[in-house]
PDB file of C-alpha atoms in Angstrom:
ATOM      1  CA  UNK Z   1      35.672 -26.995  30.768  1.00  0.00           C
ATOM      2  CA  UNK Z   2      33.156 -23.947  30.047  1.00  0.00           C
ATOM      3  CA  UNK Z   3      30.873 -25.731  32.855  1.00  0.00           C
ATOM      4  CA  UNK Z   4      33.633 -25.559  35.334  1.00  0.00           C
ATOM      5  CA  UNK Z   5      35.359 -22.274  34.989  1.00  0.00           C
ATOM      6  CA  UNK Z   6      32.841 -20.045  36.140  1.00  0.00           C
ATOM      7  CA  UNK Z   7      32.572 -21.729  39.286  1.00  0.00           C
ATOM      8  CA  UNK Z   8      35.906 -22.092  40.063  1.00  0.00           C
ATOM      9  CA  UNK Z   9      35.941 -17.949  39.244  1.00  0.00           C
ATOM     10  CA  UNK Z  10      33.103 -17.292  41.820  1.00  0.00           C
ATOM     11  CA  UNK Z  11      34.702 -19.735  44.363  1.00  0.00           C
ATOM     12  CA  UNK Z  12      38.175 -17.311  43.913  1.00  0.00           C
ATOM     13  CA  UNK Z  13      36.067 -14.201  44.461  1.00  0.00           C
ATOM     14  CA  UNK Z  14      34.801 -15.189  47.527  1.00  0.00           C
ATOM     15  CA  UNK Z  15      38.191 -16.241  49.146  1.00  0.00           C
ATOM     16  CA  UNK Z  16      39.018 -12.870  48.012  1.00  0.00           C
ATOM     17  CA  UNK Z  17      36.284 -11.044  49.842  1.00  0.00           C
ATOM     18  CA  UNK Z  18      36.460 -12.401  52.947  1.00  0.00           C
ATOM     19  CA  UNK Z  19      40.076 -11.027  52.700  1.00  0.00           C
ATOM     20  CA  UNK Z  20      40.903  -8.233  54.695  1.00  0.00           C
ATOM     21  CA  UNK Z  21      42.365  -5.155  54.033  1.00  0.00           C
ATOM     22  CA  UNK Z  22      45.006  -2.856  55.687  1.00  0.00           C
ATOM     23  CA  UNK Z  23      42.465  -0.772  57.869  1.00  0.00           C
ATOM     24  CA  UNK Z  24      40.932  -4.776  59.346  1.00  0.00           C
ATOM     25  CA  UNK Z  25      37.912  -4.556  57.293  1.00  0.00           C
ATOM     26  CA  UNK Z  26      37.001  -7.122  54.637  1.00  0.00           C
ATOM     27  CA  UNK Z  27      37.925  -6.485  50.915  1.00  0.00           C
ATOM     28  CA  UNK Z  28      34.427  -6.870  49.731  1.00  0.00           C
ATOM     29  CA  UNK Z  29      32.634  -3.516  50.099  1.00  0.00           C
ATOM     30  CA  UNK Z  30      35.772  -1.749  50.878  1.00  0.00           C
ATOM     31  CA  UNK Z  31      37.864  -2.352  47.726  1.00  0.00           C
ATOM     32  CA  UNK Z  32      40.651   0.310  47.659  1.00  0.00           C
ATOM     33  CA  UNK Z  33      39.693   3.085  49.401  1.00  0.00           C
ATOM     34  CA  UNK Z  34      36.948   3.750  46.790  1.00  0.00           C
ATOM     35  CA  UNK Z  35      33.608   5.658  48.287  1.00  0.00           C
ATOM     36  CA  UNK Z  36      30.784   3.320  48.577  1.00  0.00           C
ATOM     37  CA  UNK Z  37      28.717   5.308  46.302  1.00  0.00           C
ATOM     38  CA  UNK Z  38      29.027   4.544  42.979  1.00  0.00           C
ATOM     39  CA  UNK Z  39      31.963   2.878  42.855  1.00  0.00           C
ATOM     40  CA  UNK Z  40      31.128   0.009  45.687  1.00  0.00           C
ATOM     41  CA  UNK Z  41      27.744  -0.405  44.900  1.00  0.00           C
ATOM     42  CA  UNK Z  42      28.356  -1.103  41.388  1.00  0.00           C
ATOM     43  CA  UNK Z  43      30.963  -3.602  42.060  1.00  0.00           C
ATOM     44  CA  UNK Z  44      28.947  -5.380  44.506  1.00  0.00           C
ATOM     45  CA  UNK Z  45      25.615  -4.784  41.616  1.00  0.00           C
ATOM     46  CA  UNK Z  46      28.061  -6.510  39.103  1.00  0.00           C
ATOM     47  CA  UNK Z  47      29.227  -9.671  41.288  1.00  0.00           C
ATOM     48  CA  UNK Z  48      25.750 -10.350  42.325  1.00  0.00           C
ATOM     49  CA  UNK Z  49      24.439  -9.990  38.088  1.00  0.00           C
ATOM     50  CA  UNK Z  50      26.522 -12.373  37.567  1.00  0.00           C
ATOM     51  CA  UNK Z  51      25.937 -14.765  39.841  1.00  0.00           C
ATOM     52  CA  UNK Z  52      22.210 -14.851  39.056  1.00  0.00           C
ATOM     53  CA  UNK Z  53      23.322 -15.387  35.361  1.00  0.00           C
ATOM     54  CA  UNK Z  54      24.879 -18.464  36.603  1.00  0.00           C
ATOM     55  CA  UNK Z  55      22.820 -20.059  38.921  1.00  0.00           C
ATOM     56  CA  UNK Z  56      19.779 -18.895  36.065  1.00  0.00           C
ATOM     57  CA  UNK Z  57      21.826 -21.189  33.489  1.00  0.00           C
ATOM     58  CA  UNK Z  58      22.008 -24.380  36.325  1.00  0.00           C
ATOM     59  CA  UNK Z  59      18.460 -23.804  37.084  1.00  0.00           C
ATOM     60  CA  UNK Z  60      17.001 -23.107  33.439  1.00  0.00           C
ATOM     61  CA  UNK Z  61      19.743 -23.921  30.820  1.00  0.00           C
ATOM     62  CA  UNK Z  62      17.140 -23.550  28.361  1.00  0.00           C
ATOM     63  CA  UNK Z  63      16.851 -20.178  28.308  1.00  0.00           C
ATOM     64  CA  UNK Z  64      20.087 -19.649  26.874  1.00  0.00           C
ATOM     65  CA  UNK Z  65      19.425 -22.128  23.880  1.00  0.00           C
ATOM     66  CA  UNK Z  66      19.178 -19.131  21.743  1.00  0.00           C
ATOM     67  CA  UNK Z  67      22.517 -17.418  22.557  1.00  0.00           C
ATOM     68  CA  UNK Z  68      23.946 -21.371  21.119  1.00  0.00           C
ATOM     69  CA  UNK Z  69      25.004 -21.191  17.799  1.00  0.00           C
ATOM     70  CA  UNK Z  70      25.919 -24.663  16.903  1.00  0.00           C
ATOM     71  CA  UNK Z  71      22.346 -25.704  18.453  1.00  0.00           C
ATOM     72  CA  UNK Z  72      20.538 -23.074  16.159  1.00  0.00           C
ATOM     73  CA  UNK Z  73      22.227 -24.293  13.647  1.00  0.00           C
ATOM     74  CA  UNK Z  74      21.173 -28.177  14.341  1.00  0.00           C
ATOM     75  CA  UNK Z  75      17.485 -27.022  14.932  1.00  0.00           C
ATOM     76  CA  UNK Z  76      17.210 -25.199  11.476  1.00  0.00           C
ATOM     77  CA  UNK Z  77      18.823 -28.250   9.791  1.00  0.00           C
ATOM     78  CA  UNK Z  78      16.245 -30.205  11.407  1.00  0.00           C
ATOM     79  CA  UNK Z  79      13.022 -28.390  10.627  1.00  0.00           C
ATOM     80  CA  UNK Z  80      14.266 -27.501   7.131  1.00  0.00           C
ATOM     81  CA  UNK Z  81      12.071 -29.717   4.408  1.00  0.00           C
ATOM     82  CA  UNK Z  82      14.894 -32.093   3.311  1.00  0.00           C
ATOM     83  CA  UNK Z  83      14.786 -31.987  -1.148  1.00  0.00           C
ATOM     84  CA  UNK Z  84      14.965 -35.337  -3.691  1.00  0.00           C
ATOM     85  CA  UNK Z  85      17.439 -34.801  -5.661  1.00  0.00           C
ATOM     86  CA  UNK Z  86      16.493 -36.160  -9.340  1.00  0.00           C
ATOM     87  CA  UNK Z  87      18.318 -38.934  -9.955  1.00  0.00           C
ATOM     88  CA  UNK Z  88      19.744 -39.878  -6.293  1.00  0.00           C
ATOM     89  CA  UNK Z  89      18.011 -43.170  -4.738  1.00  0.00           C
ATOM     90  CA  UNK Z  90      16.135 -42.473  -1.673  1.00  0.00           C
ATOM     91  CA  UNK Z  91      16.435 -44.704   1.661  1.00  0.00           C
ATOM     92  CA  UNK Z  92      12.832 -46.242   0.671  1.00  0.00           C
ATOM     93  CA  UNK Z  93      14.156 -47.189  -3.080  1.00  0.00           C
ATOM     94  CA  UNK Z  94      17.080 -48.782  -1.745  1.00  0.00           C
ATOM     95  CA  UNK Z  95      15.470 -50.909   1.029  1.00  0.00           C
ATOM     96  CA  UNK Z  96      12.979 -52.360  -1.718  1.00  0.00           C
ATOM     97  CA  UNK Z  97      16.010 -52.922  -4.279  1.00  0.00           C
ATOM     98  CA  UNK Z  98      17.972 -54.772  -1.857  1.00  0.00           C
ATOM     99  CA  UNK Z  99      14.893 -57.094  -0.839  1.00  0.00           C
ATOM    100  CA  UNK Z 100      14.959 -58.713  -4.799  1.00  0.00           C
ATOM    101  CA  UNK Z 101      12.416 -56.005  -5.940  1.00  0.00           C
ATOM    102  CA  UNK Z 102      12.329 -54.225  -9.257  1.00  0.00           C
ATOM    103  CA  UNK Z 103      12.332 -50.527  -8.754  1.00  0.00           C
ATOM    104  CA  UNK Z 104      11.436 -48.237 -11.605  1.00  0.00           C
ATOM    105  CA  UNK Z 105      13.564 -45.936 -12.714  1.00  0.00           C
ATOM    106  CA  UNK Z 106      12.566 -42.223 -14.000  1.00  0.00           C
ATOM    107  CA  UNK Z 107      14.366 -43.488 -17.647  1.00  0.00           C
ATOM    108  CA  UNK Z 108      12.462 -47.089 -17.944  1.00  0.00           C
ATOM    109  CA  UNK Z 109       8.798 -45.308 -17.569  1.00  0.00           C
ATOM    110  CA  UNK Z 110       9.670 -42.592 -19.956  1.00  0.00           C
ATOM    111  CA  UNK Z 111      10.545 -45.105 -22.734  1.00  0.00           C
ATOM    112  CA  UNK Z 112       7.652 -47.209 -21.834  1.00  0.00           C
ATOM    113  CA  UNK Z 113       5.171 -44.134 -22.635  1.00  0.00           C
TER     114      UNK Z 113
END
């Protein structure tokens, strides 16, 4: 849904701008009566900002990996050392247990010494 709504959005705006106004002339440009200086030019600044943000995010979506919190989160879980808890079994210890072998425990080679 996120991938879609932005370009349903920009395909809205420009139906809108090749609207015309009262006076004949398109919407885009000529928005309201406002003067073309500042108020225009921003508007038109603002539509065309956010267009490259788009079309930057279809052509290089990985330079908004940073601004994605659930993949920062995934990529710190991954390149965080991973700690043995005493007394858990690991993967290795119970692939060899379930194969028939004796695995020592931490309590069996403290008695023995």
């Amino acid at each position: 849904m996120k991938n879609l709504i932005p370009h349903i959005l920009l395909i809205l705006f420009i139906n809108l701008a090749q609207s015309d106004n009262a006076e004949g002339e398109p919407l885009f440009g000529h928005y309201g009566g406002y003067v073309t200086w500042p108020f225009q030019v921003l508007g038109i600044l603002c539509v065309a900002f956010a267009g490259c943000l788009i079309l930057v995010g279809a052509a290089m979506p990985a330079v908004y990996e940073p601004y994605d919190i659930p993949y920062r989160k995934a990529l710190a879980a991954a390149q965080a050392p991973q700690k043995e808890v005493e007394g858990m079994e690991t993967d290795e210890k119970k692939d060899l247990s379930s194969e028939g072998e004796e695995v020592a425990s931490p309590e069996s080679t403290e008695a023995e010494a």
